[in-house]
Amino acid sequence: MRTTIFSRKRRNWPRRLNLTQRRSPIENRIDESVGAEMMPSPRRPFSAMLQKALDDVLNCAEFWAWATDENLQITYLSANFERITSLPAGEFVGMSRYEVIPAGMSDAMARRHRHELERRLPFVGLRYEFNDTGGRRCFETSGTPAFDRRGRFCGYHGIAREVTELVRDQERLAELGREQRILNVLFDHVERMANIGAWRYDAEKNVLTWSEQIYRLYDIPVGAEVALKEALNAFPGDVAKVMRAAIDEAMGGEHAFDLTVPFLSTRGEERFVRVIGECERREGRPIGVFGTIQDVTSEKRREEERQRLAVSDPLTGLGNRNAFRMELAEILKKLGARKREAALCIFDLDAFKDINDFFGHDIGDEVLREVADWLRETADAGDLTARSGGDEFALLTSAATAAEAEATLRRRLQPLVRRSDFGHSITYSLSAGIAVFPHDGATADDLLRHADLALYEAKRGRRCTIERYEPQLLNEAQNRFRLLRDFREGLARGEVEAFYQPLVEFSSNQLSGFEALMRWRHPEKGIIPAGQLMPVFKDKALSVELGEYMLKEIVGDLKAWRSAGINFGRIGYNVTAADLQQEDFAPNLLGALAETGLSPGDIVLEVTETSVIDEDNRAIRAHLQTLRAAGIGVALDDFGTGFSSLTHLKSLPVGVLKIDRSFVKDLTSSPGDRAIVRALIGLGSELGYHIVAEGVETAAEAAFLHRAGCRYGQGYYFGRPMPADGVPEFIAEWDAAEEAVRRA
């Protein structure tokens, strides 16, 4: 933009030109009516009368007249100039066209106008602009050269007008047009992304119009004319009738519609669309229907998949527990009405965790799929199957009598031990619980609960069995629940404490330490030993809570005895698999000993064979190895009762073997038990373990064990479990008795 500063009084008017080549019809008419003869020039000045006549004509016009001499200096501005522009005419008269116009033009337009002036060419609709105190203003001027009779150039005369509002209107329209184009593009993008298009049906003209997205949906050329009947043919016959009825109802009443229906494209592709429509009215009269169509195939497929997953197991394709329960409820109603009976079986895989741990979860999944396939393949018509969770499955079969249904299930489940090859030879077994309808439960929930209880009983025994529900199982389950609830509350009240039973060396008759045993001092039932609280140890969360509680009790007692100068040897206490599977078990134990100033050598952890072998060996062994390296002793409790103990014995990080009391109690009467005990003592001694015999109650048992090479004994013969405050007195009496024996 180039700016020219006026050489006269109004030097602060910057001006720009926005040139267009339009010329208004009124300008043309004025030019014709006024004519070149009326325009002043140096050679032909206006007469006062002619000038007044021209000014009178222009006084009511919205444009003014102007003229220049042959030097292009302005010599005339009509009287209405100041009224229209509010600018002083006197400051412009005498100025050159080169000074007035180019300041408001671009360089290119200024050069063009100079060319027109130099060549004495007419110009039409020349626009320029400048700013004054009122803001930006735009003007448009047209001019034609004047020549005398001899052809000499006399100057220019022409007309001009202010077009500020016109330019603003045009700019606004251009902006609106640009915005509309942007909106159209955006709307097209939105339609594509949302798979949605707009439609309108003009009932009066029977014309159907669509946006581009609907043409894409139908897969036909954009702009192709489609009648309503043809459009409805893309829907199945019954759906097309529903669509037609919805449109007619919208036309005839106040009802809009919103339908999700199947749709068939011209390529035969099956899809789903959501069609929304409502009545279009003009002056209260219905003239058509308009709305949108959205391709919702993906959403529909996802919803169908969600619904399928809500009732089925994604791994096996069988129904899940929720779906099974709902279907079971419906089937039982029908069976009850027909006086038929049924049997429900809940079964799972024994030690399935071992398969996952040893072979990996992919192989575990293959096993589950194999079981599911077997269920499907052997199912009779009317049977109901499901994977009810984890490695648990459910099967319902009906018959004329419950006995027949139960017999059918038992045959179906055989063999209970199965072998498969998934790149690895795998053997797994099943345990099952059965409940019959209506004897064991008349509702789906009761039948499922009772079958679960029967399965629990099968798993609690030797596994690989089928148990039928019996009423006492429910009583036992209720008792277990009450026991767990009461014990949890008793633990919180501090009713649980550690009792201590002495451990004696046979050869010297010296105290070697104690085993800490959990006792519940029940406010009504008195002292309850751990043997009556087995459900507590099977509840992993409660077992861990108990283990942490017992550790605090034992460490507190040890610190008190050490502070009193009492020599008690080592304290052993039982830990469960749930304790050892806690990531922070070893750090917590070592930290508790360090805080109280105790030595790791004061503690012996006692673990059972089954807890080490049947559970997650890697996590448990890592803790035991860490603790044994720190100086804490590790004893294998109940040695000899585990069927696989000998296989794992040499790899376990233990230093003490405790022979289970079941082998000790009949030593004097059972040659078999004596042989077993001798073998266990010999095996343990050869492997370098310290051997402890549990449950020693008589002098004869103690004598036999000593002769057989057992080093330590524990049992009522030496002392019963006692509370912590009885330990100092017991130690004192034991030491006194030993001293008396030595003096004698």
PDB file of C-alpha atoms in Angstrom, residues 9 167 263 401 423 448 464 467 491 528 542 586 598 696 714:
ATOM      1  CA  LYS A   9      -4.187  21.758   4.710  1.00  0.00           C
ATOM      2  CA  VAL A 167     -18.295  -2.199   0.160  1.00  0.00           C
ATOM      3  CA  PHE A 263     -30.409 -51.957   5.771  1.00  0.00           C
ATOM      4  CA  THR A 401     -36.465 -88.863  38.163  1.00  0.00           C
ATOM      5  CA  GLY A 423       2.890 -80.685  22.798  1.00  0.00           C
ATOM      6  CA  LEU A 448     -26.192 -73.783  42.617  1.00  0.00           C
ATOM      7  CA  CYS A 464     -10.905 -86.757  41.967  1.00  0.00           C
ATOM      8  CA  GLU A 467     -19.940 -85.868  46.015  1.00  0.00           C
ATOM      9  CA  LEU A 491      -8.611 -61.465  66.858  1.00  0.00           C
ATOM     10  CA  ILE A 528      -9.710 -73.415  71.520  1.00  0.00           C
ATOM     11  CA  LEU A 542      -7.603 -64.120  57.578  1.00  0.00           C
ATOM     12  CA  ALA A 586      10.853 -62.012  54.724  1.00  0.00           C
ATOM     13  CA  LEU A 598      16.663 -60.291  68.686  1.00  0.00           C
ATOM     14  CA  VAL A 696       5.615 -87.985  72.326  1.00  0.00           C
ATOM     15  CA  GLN A 714       8.062 -82.785  71.591  1.00  0.00           C
TER      16      GLN A 714
END
